[in-house]
PDB file of C-alpha atoms in Angstrom:
ATOM      1  CA  MET H 116      -9.744 -20.784 -15.726  1.00 56.00           C
ATOM      2  CA  HIS H 117     -11.048 -17.433 -14.485  1.00 76.00           C
ATOM      3  CA  THR H 118      -8.579 -14.595 -14.150  1.00 88.00           C
ATOM      4  CA  GLY H 119      -7.742 -13.445 -10.669  1.00 96.00           C
ATOM      5  CA  LYS H 120      -9.224 -10.408  -8.968  1.00 98.00           C
ATOM      6  CA  VAL H 121      -7.360  -7.214  -8.148  1.00 98.00           C
ATOM      7  CA  PHE H 122      -7.885  -5.742  -4.674  1.00 98.00           C
ATOM      8  CA  LEU H 123      -6.892  -2.094  -4.211  1.00 98.00           C
ATOM      9  CA  ILE H 124      -5.914  -2.085  -0.542  1.00 98.00           C
ATOM     10  CA  PRO H 125      -5.578   1.305   1.171  1.00 97.00           C
ATOM     11  CA  THR H 126      -2.987   1.730   3.862  1.00 97.00           C
ATOM     12  CA  VAL H 127      -2.501   4.248   6.655  1.00 97.00           C
ATOM     13  CA  LEU H 128      -1.354   7.840   6.192  1.00 97.00           C
ATOM     14  CA  TYR H 129       0.135   7.822   9.710  1.00 96.00           C
ATOM     15  CA  GLU H 130       1.717   4.531  10.779  1.00 92.00           C
ATOM     16  CA  ASP H 131      -0.206   4.059  14.037  1.00 92.00           C
ATOM     17  CA  ALA H 132      -3.604   5.229  12.742  1.00 95.00           C
ATOM     18  CA  VAL H 133      -4.963   1.754  11.977  1.00 95.00           C
ATOM     19  CA  GLU H 134      -8.344   2.875  13.327  1.00 95.00           C
ATOM     20  CA  THR H 135      -8.798   4.814  10.060  1.00 96.00           C
ATOM     21  CA  LEU H 136      -9.073   1.519   8.154  1.00 97.00           C
ATOM     22  CA  PRO H 137     -12.329  -0.436   7.794  1.00 96.00           C
ATOM     23  CA  ALA H 138     -12.438  -3.997   9.156  1.00 95.00           C
ATOM     24  CA  TYR H 139     -13.264  -5.503   5.763  1.00 96.00           C
ATOM     25  CA  LEU H 140      -9.736  -4.820   4.490  1.00 97.00           C
ATOM     26  CA  LEU H 141      -8.567  -7.908   6.345  1.00 97.00           C
ATOM     27  CA  ASP H 142     -11.060 -10.089   4.461  1.00 97.00           C
ATOM     28  CA  ALA H 143      -9.648  -8.759   1.174  1.00 98.00           C
ATOM     29  CA  VAL H 144      -6.048  -9.347   2.257  1.00 98.00           C
ATOM     30  CA  LYS H 145      -6.885 -12.956   3.119  1.00 97.00           C
ATOM     31  CA  GLN H 146      -8.180 -13.525  -0.431  1.00 97.00           C
ATOM     32  CA  CYS H 147      -4.866 -12.487  -2.024  1.00 98.00           C
ATOM     33  CA  GLN H 148      -1.971 -14.743  -2.953  1.00 98.00           C
ATOM     34  CA  VAL H 149       0.244 -12.025  -4.450  1.00 98.00           C
ATOM     35  CA  PHE H 150       1.024  -8.411  -3.549  1.00 98.00           C
ATOM     36  CA  PHE H 151       2.323  -5.654  -5.799  1.00 98.00           C
ATOM     37  CA  VAL H 152       3.478  -2.853  -3.535  1.00 97.00           C
ATOM     38  CA  GLU H 153       5.188   0.505  -3.755  1.00 94.00           C
ATOM     39  CA  ASN H 154       7.489  -0.296  -0.828  1.00 94.00           C
ATOM     40  CA  GLU H 155       7.842  -3.924   0.210  1.00 94.00           C
ATOM     41  CA  LYS H 156       9.250  -3.268   3.690  1.00 95.00           C
ATOM     42  CA  THR H 157       6.496  -0.882   4.796  1.00 95.00           C
ATOM     43  CA  ALA H 158       3.775  -2.957   3.106  1.00 96.00           C
ATOM     44  CA  ARG H 159       4.871  -6.101   4.968  1.00 96.00           C
ATOM     45  CA  ARG H 160       4.955  -4.197   8.265  1.00 96.00           C
ATOM     46  CA  PHE H 161       1.501  -2.750   7.585  1.00 97.00           C
ATOM     47  CA  LEU H 162      -0.045  -6.133   6.813  1.00 97.00           C
ATOM     48  CA  LYS H 163       1.481  -7.720   9.932  1.00 96.00           C
ATOM     49  CA  LYS H 164      -0.034  -4.876  11.945  1.00 95.00           C
ATOM     50  CA  ILE H 165      -3.581  -5.615  10.765  1.00 96.00           C
ATOM     51  CA  TRP H 166      -3.088  -9.419  10.672  1.00 96.00           C
ATOM     52  CA  ARG H 167      -0.529 -10.647  13.203  1.00 95.00           C
ATOM     53  CA  GLU H 168      -0.872 -14.292  12.187  1.00 97.00           C
ATOM     54  CA  MET H 169       0.008 -13.582   8.562  1.00 97.00           C
ATOM     55  CA  VAL H 170       2.949 -15.682   7.327  1.00 97.00           C
ATOM     56  CA  ILE H 171       4.676 -13.171   5.053  1.00 95.00           C
ATOM     57  CA  ASP H 172       6.722 -15.767   3.188  1.00 94.00           C
ATOM     58  CA  ASP H 173       3.571 -17.616   2.058  1.00 96.00           C
ATOM     59  CA  TYR H 174       2.907 -14.807  -0.452  1.00 97.00           C
ATOM     60  CA  GLN H 175       4.586 -13.542  -3.601  1.00 97.00           C
ATOM     61  CA  TRP H 176       5.864  -9.971  -3.463  1.00 97.00           C
ATOM     62  CA  PHE H 177       6.654  -7.551  -6.279  1.00 96.00           C
ATOM     63  CA  ALA H 178       7.802  -3.929  -6.140  1.00 94.00           C
ATOM     64  CA  ILE H 179       5.796  -1.635  -8.390  1.00 93.00           C
ATOM     65  CA  HIS H 180       8.407   1.102  -8.877  1.00 82.00           C
ATOM     66  CA  LYS H 181       7.048   2.843 -11.972  1.00 75.00           C
ATOM     67  CA  ALA H 182       5.355  -0.312 -13.272  1.00 71.00           C
ATOM     68  CA  GLU H 183       7.975  -1.087 -15.888  1.00 86.00           C
ATOM     69  CA  GLU H 184       6.980  -3.431 -18.711  1.00 90.00           C
ATOM     70  CA  GLU H 185       8.496  -6.456 -16.930  1.00 92.00           C
ATOM     71  CA  VAL H 186       6.461  -5.743 -13.782  1.00 95.00           C
ATOM     72  CA  LYS H 187       3.277  -5.383 -15.854  1.00 95.00           C
ATOM     73  CA  ARG H 188       4.075  -8.639 -17.667  1.00 95.00           C
ATOM     74  CA  GLN H 189       4.462 -10.488 -14.343  1.00 96.00           C
ATOM     75  CA  PHE H 190       1.277  -8.885 -13.047  1.00 97.00           C
ATOM     76  CA  LEU H 191      -0.802  -9.954 -16.059  1.00 97.00           C
ATOM     77  CA  HIS H 192       0.717 -13.456 -16.075  1.00 97.00           C
ATOM     78  CA  LEU H 193      -0.287 -13.970 -12.434  1.00 97.00           C
ATOM     79  CA  LEU H 194      -3.778 -12.595 -13.051  1.00 97.00           C
ATOM     80  CA  GLN H 195      -4.271 -14.932 -16.005  1.00 96.00           C
ATOM     81  CA  ALA H 196      -3.084 -17.818 -13.802  1.00 96.00           C
ATOM     82  CA  GLY H 197      -6.054 -17.070 -11.519  1.00 96.00           C
ATOM     83  CA  LYS H 198      -4.099 -15.427  -8.712  1.00 97.00           C
ATOM     84  CA  ASN H 199      -5.843 -12.756  -6.625  1.00 98.00           C
ATOM     85  CA  ILE H 200      -3.561  -9.742  -6.367  1.00 98.00           C
ATOM     86  CA  GLY H 201      -3.454  -6.974  -3.769  1.00 98.00           C
ATOM     87  CA  ILE H 202      -2.029  -3.576  -4.725  1.00 98.00           C
ATOM     88  CA  ILE H 203      -0.744  -1.443  -1.851  1.00 97.00           C
ATOM     89  CA  SER H 204       0.505   2.134  -2.093  1.00 94.00           C
ATOM     90  CA  GLU H 205       3.099   3.676   0.200  1.00 93.00           C
ATOM     91  CA  ALA H 206       0.354   5.723   1.874  1.00 93.00           C
ATOM     92  CA  GLY H 207      -3.363   6.133   1.321  1.00 95.00           C
ATOM     93  CA  CYS H 208      -5.255   4.737  -1.658  1.00 96.00           C
ATOM     94  CA  PRO H 209      -3.650   2.797  -4.531  1.00 95.00           C
ATOM     95  CA  GLY H 210      -4.048   4.391  -7.946  1.00 93.00           C
ATOM     96  CA  ILE H 211      -4.540   7.921  -6.571  1.00 93.00           C
ATOM     97  CA  ALA H 212      -1.325   9.906  -7.163  1.00 90.00           C
ATOM     98  CA  ASP H 213       0.363   6.504  -7.136  1.00 90.00           C
ATOM     99  CA  PRO H 214       2.258   4.272  -9.613  1.00 90.00           C
ATOM    100  CA  GLY H 215      -0.187   1.412  -8.980  1.00 92.00           C
ATOM    101  CA  GLN H 216      -2.530   3.157 -11.414  1.00 94.00           C
ATOM    102  CA  LEU H 217      -0.585   1.664 -14.329  1.00 93.00           C
ATOM    103  CA  LEU H 218      -1.248  -1.866 -13.065  1.00 96.00           C
ATOM    104  CA  VAL H 219      -4.946  -1.085 -12.608  1.00 96.00           C
ATOM    105  CA  GLU H 220      -5.003   0.170 -16.201  1.00 96.00           C
ATOM    106  CA  ALA H 221      -3.485  -3.154 -17.345  1.00 95.00           C
ATOM    107  CA  ALA H 222      -6.073  -5.063 -15.295  1.00 96.00           C
ATOM    108  CA  GLN H 223      -8.879  -3.075 -16.926  1.00 97.00           C
ATOM    109  CA  GLN H 224      -7.520  -3.925 -20.367  1.00 95.00           C
ATOM    110  CA  ALA H 225      -7.460  -7.607 -19.340  1.00 94.00           C
ATOM    111  CA  ASN H 226     -11.132  -7.385 -18.240  1.00 95.00           C
ATOM    112  CA  SER H 227     -10.249  -8.434 -14.697  1.00 96.00           C
ATOM    113  CA  ILE H 228     -12.491  -7.757 -11.708  1.00 97.00           C
ATOM    114  CA  ILE H 229     -11.101  -4.806  -9.750  1.00 98.00           C
ATOM    115  CA  LYS H 230     -12.211  -4.189  -6.162  1.00 98.00           C
ATOM    116  CA  PRO H 231     -11.449  -0.665  -4.866  1.00 98.00           C
ATOM    117  CA  LEU H 232     -11.589  -0.669  -1.064  1.00 98.00           C
ATOM    118  CA  VAL H 233     -12.380   2.207   1.266  1.00 97.00           C
ATOM    119  CA  GLY H 234      -9.563   3.853   3.201  1.00 97.00           C
ATOM    120  CA  PRO H 235      -7.931   7.198   3.984  1.00 97.00           C
ATOM    121  CA  SER H 236      -6.961   9.499   1.114  1.00 97.00           C
ATOM    122  CA  SER H 237      -5.033  12.621   2.083  1.00 97.00           C
ATOM    123  CA  ILE H 238      -6.412  14.426  -0.973  1.00 97.00           C
ATOM    124  CA  LEU H 239     -10.046  13.805  -0.064  1.00 97.00           C
ATOM    125  CA  LEU H 240      -9.599  14.304   3.688  1.00 98.00           C
ATOM    126  CA  ALA H 241      -7.866  17.651   3.159  1.00 98.00           C
ATOM    127  CA  LEU H 242     -10.521  18.774   0.679  1.00 98.00           C
ATOM    128  CA  MET H 243     -13.320  17.731   3.050  1.00 98.00           C
ATOM    129  CA  ALA H 244     -11.843  19.747   5.926  1.00 98.00           C
ATOM    130  CA  SER H 245     -10.755  22.787   3.911  1.00 98.00           C
ATOM    131  CA  GLY H 246     -14.162  24.353   3.371  1.00 98.00           C
ATOM    132  CA  MET H 247     -13.187  24.896  -0.250  1.00 98.00           C
ATOM    133  CA  ASN H 248     -15.145  23.937  -3.363  1.00 98.00           C
ATOM    134  CA  GLY H 249     -15.612  20.158  -3.479  1.00 97.00           C
ATOM    135  CA  GLN H 250     -17.678  20.313  -6.690  1.00 98.00           C
ATOM    136  CA  CYS H 251     -14.735  21.376  -8.859  1.00 98.00           C
ATOM    137  CA  PHE H 252     -11.174  20.526  -7.854  1.00 98.00           C
ATOM    138  CA  GLN H 253      -7.846  19.454  -9.380  1.00 98.00           C
ATOM    139  CA  PHE H 254      -4.841  17.656  -7.948  1.00 98.00           C
ATOM    140  CA  HIS H 255      -1.527  18.659  -9.536  1.00 97.00           C
ATOM    141  CA  GLY H 256       1.023  16.561  -7.658  1.00 96.00           C
ATOM    142  CA  TYR H 257       4.330  18.411  -7.319  1.00 97.00           C
ATOM    143  CA  LEU H 258       4.833  21.946  -8.617  1.00 98.00           C
ATOM    144  CA  PRO H 259       8.130  22.921 -10.322  1.00 97.00           C
ATOM    145  CA  ILE H 260      11.252  22.912  -8.138  1.00 96.00           C
ATOM    146  CA  ASP H 261      12.717  26.106  -9.618  1.00 97.00           C
ATOM    147  CA  THR H 262      11.466  29.107  -7.608  1.00 97.00           C
ATOM    148  CA  ALA H 263      10.648  31.304 -10.598  1.00 98.00           C
ATOM    149  CA  GLU H 264       8.830  28.471 -12.390  1.00 98.00           C
ATOM    150  CA  ARG H 265       6.976  27.521  -9.207  1.00 98.00           C
ATOM    151  CA  LYS H 266       5.761  31.097  -8.671  1.00 98.00           C
ATOM    152  CA  LYS H 267       4.613  31.257 -12.282  1.00 98.00           C
ATOM    153  CA  LYS H 268       2.700  27.986 -11.831  1.00 98.00           C
ATOM    154  CA  ILE H 269       1.104  29.241  -8.608  1.00 98.00           C
ATOM    155  CA  ARG H 270      -0.127  32.373 -10.386  1.00 98.00           C
ATOM    156  CA  GLU H 271      -1.548  30.207 -13.196  1.00 98.00           C
ATOM    157  CA  LEU H 272      -3.361  27.992 -10.680  1.00 98.00           C
ATOM    158  CA  GLU H 273      -4.737  31.033  -8.877  1.00 98.00           C
ATOM    159  CA  ALA H 274      -6.042  32.534 -12.134  1.00 98.00           C
ATOM    160  CA  ASP H 275      -7.620  29.211 -13.115  1.00 98.00           C
ATOM    161  CA  SER H 276      -9.199  28.845  -9.659  1.00 98.00           C
ATOM    162  CA  HIS H 277     -10.706  32.324  -9.948  1.00 98.00           C
ATOM    163  CA  ARG H 278     -11.972  31.728 -13.484  1.00 98.00           C
ATOM    164  CA  ARG H 279     -13.596  28.330 -12.795  1.00 98.00           C
ATOM    165  CA  ASN H 280     -14.310  28.530  -9.031  1.00 98.00           C
ATOM    166  CA  CYS H 281     -12.018  25.508  -8.738  1.00 98.00           C
ATOM    167  CA  THR H 282     -10.009  24.250  -5.752  1.00 98.00           C
ATOM    168  CA  GLN H 283      -6.360  23.531  -6.617  1.00 98.00           C
ATOM    169  CA  LEU H 284      -4.491  20.858  -4.624  1.00 98.00           C
ATOM    170  CA  PHE H 285      -0.771  20.088  -4.687  1.00 98.00           C
ATOM    171  CA  ILE H 286       2.029  18.641  -2.575  1.00 97.00           C
ATOM    172  CA  GLU H 287       5.686  19.323  -1.899  1.00 97.00           C
ATOM    173  CA  THR H 288       8.714  17.385  -0.674  1.00 96.00           C
ATOM    174  CA  PRO H 289       8.588  17.879   3.140  1.00 97.00           C
ATOM    175  CA  TYR H 290      11.932  19.684   3.394  1.00 97.00           C
ATOM    176  CA  ARG H 291      10.689  22.276   0.860  1.00 97.00           C
ATOM    177  CA  ASN H 292       7.360  22.978   2.610  1.00 98.00           C
ATOM    178  CA  ASN H 293       8.405  26.315   4.072  1.00 98.00           C
ATOM    179  CA  ALA H 294       9.736  27.482   0.712  1.00 98.00           C
ATOM    180  CA  MET H 295       6.382  26.554  -0.827  1.00 98.00           C
ATOM    181  CA  ILE H 296       4.507  28.601   1.775  1.00 98.00           C
ATOM    182  CA  LYS H 297       6.801  31.561   1.154  1.00 98.00           C
ATOM    183  CA  ASP H 298       6.212  31.378  -2.614  1.00 98.00           C
ATOM    184  CA  LEU H 299       2.442  31.043  -2.152  1.00 98.00           C
ATOM    185  CA  LEU H 300       2.290  34.119   0.050  1.00 98.00           C
ATOM    186  CA  GLN H 301       4.463  36.126  -2.351  1.00 98.00           C
ATOM    187  CA  SER H 302       2.580  35.046  -5.484  1.00 98.00           C
ATOM    188  CA  CYS H 303      -1.105  35.096  -4.522  1.00 98.00           C
ATOM    189  CA  HIS H 304      -3.549  37.925  -3.916  1.00 98.00           C
ATOM    190  CA  ASP H 305      -4.324  38.768  -0.300  1.00 98.00           C
ATOM    191  CA  GLU H 306      -7.941  37.566  -0.525  1.00 98.00           C
ATOM    192  CA  THR H 307      -7.058  34.141  -1.987  1.00 98.00           C
ATOM    193  CA  ARG H 308      -7.619  31.333   0.498  1.00 98.00           C
ATOM    194  CA  ILE H 309      -4.896  28.808   1.256  1.00 98.00           C
ATOM    195  CA  CYS H 310      -5.430  25.610   3.215  1.00 98.00           C
ATOM    196  CA  ILE H 311      -2.378  23.951   4.765  1.00 98.00           C
ATOM    197  CA  ALA H 312      -3.134  20.360   5.787  1.00 98.00           C
ATOM    198  CA  VAL H 313      -0.388  18.718   7.855  1.00 98.00           C
ATOM    199  CA  ASP H 314       0.061  15.236   9.360  1.00 98.00           C
ATOM    200  CA  ILE H 315      -3.415  14.070   8.346  1.00 98.00           C
ATOM    201  CA  THR H 316      -4.802  11.360  10.730  1.00 98.00           C
ATOM    202  CA  ALA H 317      -1.803  11.757  13.097  1.00 97.00           C
ATOM    203  CA  PRO H 318      -2.163  13.186  16.650  1.00 97.00           C
ATOM    204  CA  SER H 319      -0.353  16.307  15.362  1.00 97.00           C
ATOM    205  CA  GLU H 320      -2.867  16.812  12.529  1.00 98.00           C
ATOM    206  CA  SER H 321      -3.584  20.405  11.551  1.00 98.00           C
ATOM    207  CA  ILE H 322      -5.881  21.507   8.700  1.00 98.00           C
ATOM    208  CA  ARG H 323      -6.316  25.276   8.525  1.00 98.00           C
ATOM    209  CA  THR H 324      -7.769  27.537   5.837  1.00 98.00           C
ATOM    210  CA  GLN H 325      -7.019  31.253   5.881  1.00 98.00           C
ATOM    211  CA  THR H 326      -6.597  34.096   3.453  1.00 98.00           C
ATOM    212  CA  VAL H 327      -3.114  34.887   2.213  1.00 98.00           C
ATOM    213  CA  LYS H 328      -3.336  38.129   4.209  1.00 98.00           C
ATOM    214  CA  LYS H 329      -3.892  36.199   7.457  1.00 98.00           C
ATOM    215  CA  TRP H 330      -1.185  33.626   6.714  1.00 98.00           C
ATOM    216  CA  LYS H 331       1.280  36.469   6.215  1.00 98.00           C
ATOM    217  CA  GLN H 332       0.659  37.500   9.824  1.00 97.00           C
ATOM    218  CA  GLU H 333       1.472  34.025  11.193  1.00 94.00           C
ATOM    219  CA  GLN H 334       3.521  32.050   8.691  1.00 94.00           C
ATOM    220  CA  PRO H 335       3.726  28.445   9.973  1.00 96.00           C
ATOM    221  CA  ASP H 336       6.864  26.318  10.224  1.00 97.00           C
ATOM    222  CA  ILE H 337       6.058  22.852   8.808  1.00 98.00           C
ATOM    223  CA  HIS H 338       9.586  21.847   7.805  1.00 97.00           C
ATOM    224  CA  LYS H 339       9.874  18.097   7.136  1.00 97.00           C
ATOM    225  CA  ARG H 340       6.202  17.388   7.949  1.00 97.00           C
ATOM    226  CA  LEU H 341       3.835  15.672   5.509  1.00 97.00           C
ATOM    227  CA  ALA H 342       1.666  18.401   4.031  1.00 98.00           C
ATOM    228  CA  LEU H 343      -0.894  19.057   1.333  1.00 98.00           C
ATOM    229  CA  PHE H 344      -1.708  22.531   0.027  1.00 98.00           C
ATOM    230  CA  LEU H 345      -5.047  23.783  -1.312  1.00 98.00           C
ATOM    231  CA  LEU H 346      -5.746  27.075  -3.048  1.00 98.00           C
ATOM    232  CA  HIS H 347      -9.069  28.738  -3.824  1.00 98.00           C
ATOM    233  CA  ALA H 348      -9.356  32.194  -5.394  1.00 98.00           C
ATOM    234  CA  PHE H 349     -12.620  34.125  -5.473  1.00 87.00           C
TER     235      PHE H 349
END
């Protein structure tokens, strides 16, 4: 028996922005018998939104969490049984800054067919709109929580950006966004450019790139909004 296929199914960044998804996602969903998802409740709601007739209970559901060994064992067992599996992240593209990457790694080791599907990625959309270097860039996830350590990391990223002409991307927990902006403006040189990308694909979307000097004149309040930060030093 052939092993099943793995479909990497992107989801929305903003709940109502289903227009950002290509129509062929539905064809992929209909080929799956099993779903491994980061959040079962939101994944079920998302799938019902793009396919109203879907009978949720006809499918097997597994929570990825951090892809513990037991989850990987179940995943590989189902693949080897010929089941087609959909992987769905909490937002955006599976495997990109996402625990689903560990399941994709297991599927690669099992020589399964993996189908990455097109959909919105906050990292790529922010980079596209920032005007910063898209030839050389790095995504760092979360920076340190401690203020002193975070400022030190920001200075290291700025120096690396200057040395390699590289765009640095990172995120923060929404309730710490304003603290991040404050630390960026205190740590970076005035001519360094910062892009603050907020609520990507939502009606309230804002993606603005300015020098640190200009941001200091109009520091934004993005408390508890989904944001991505980009830094580029000349």
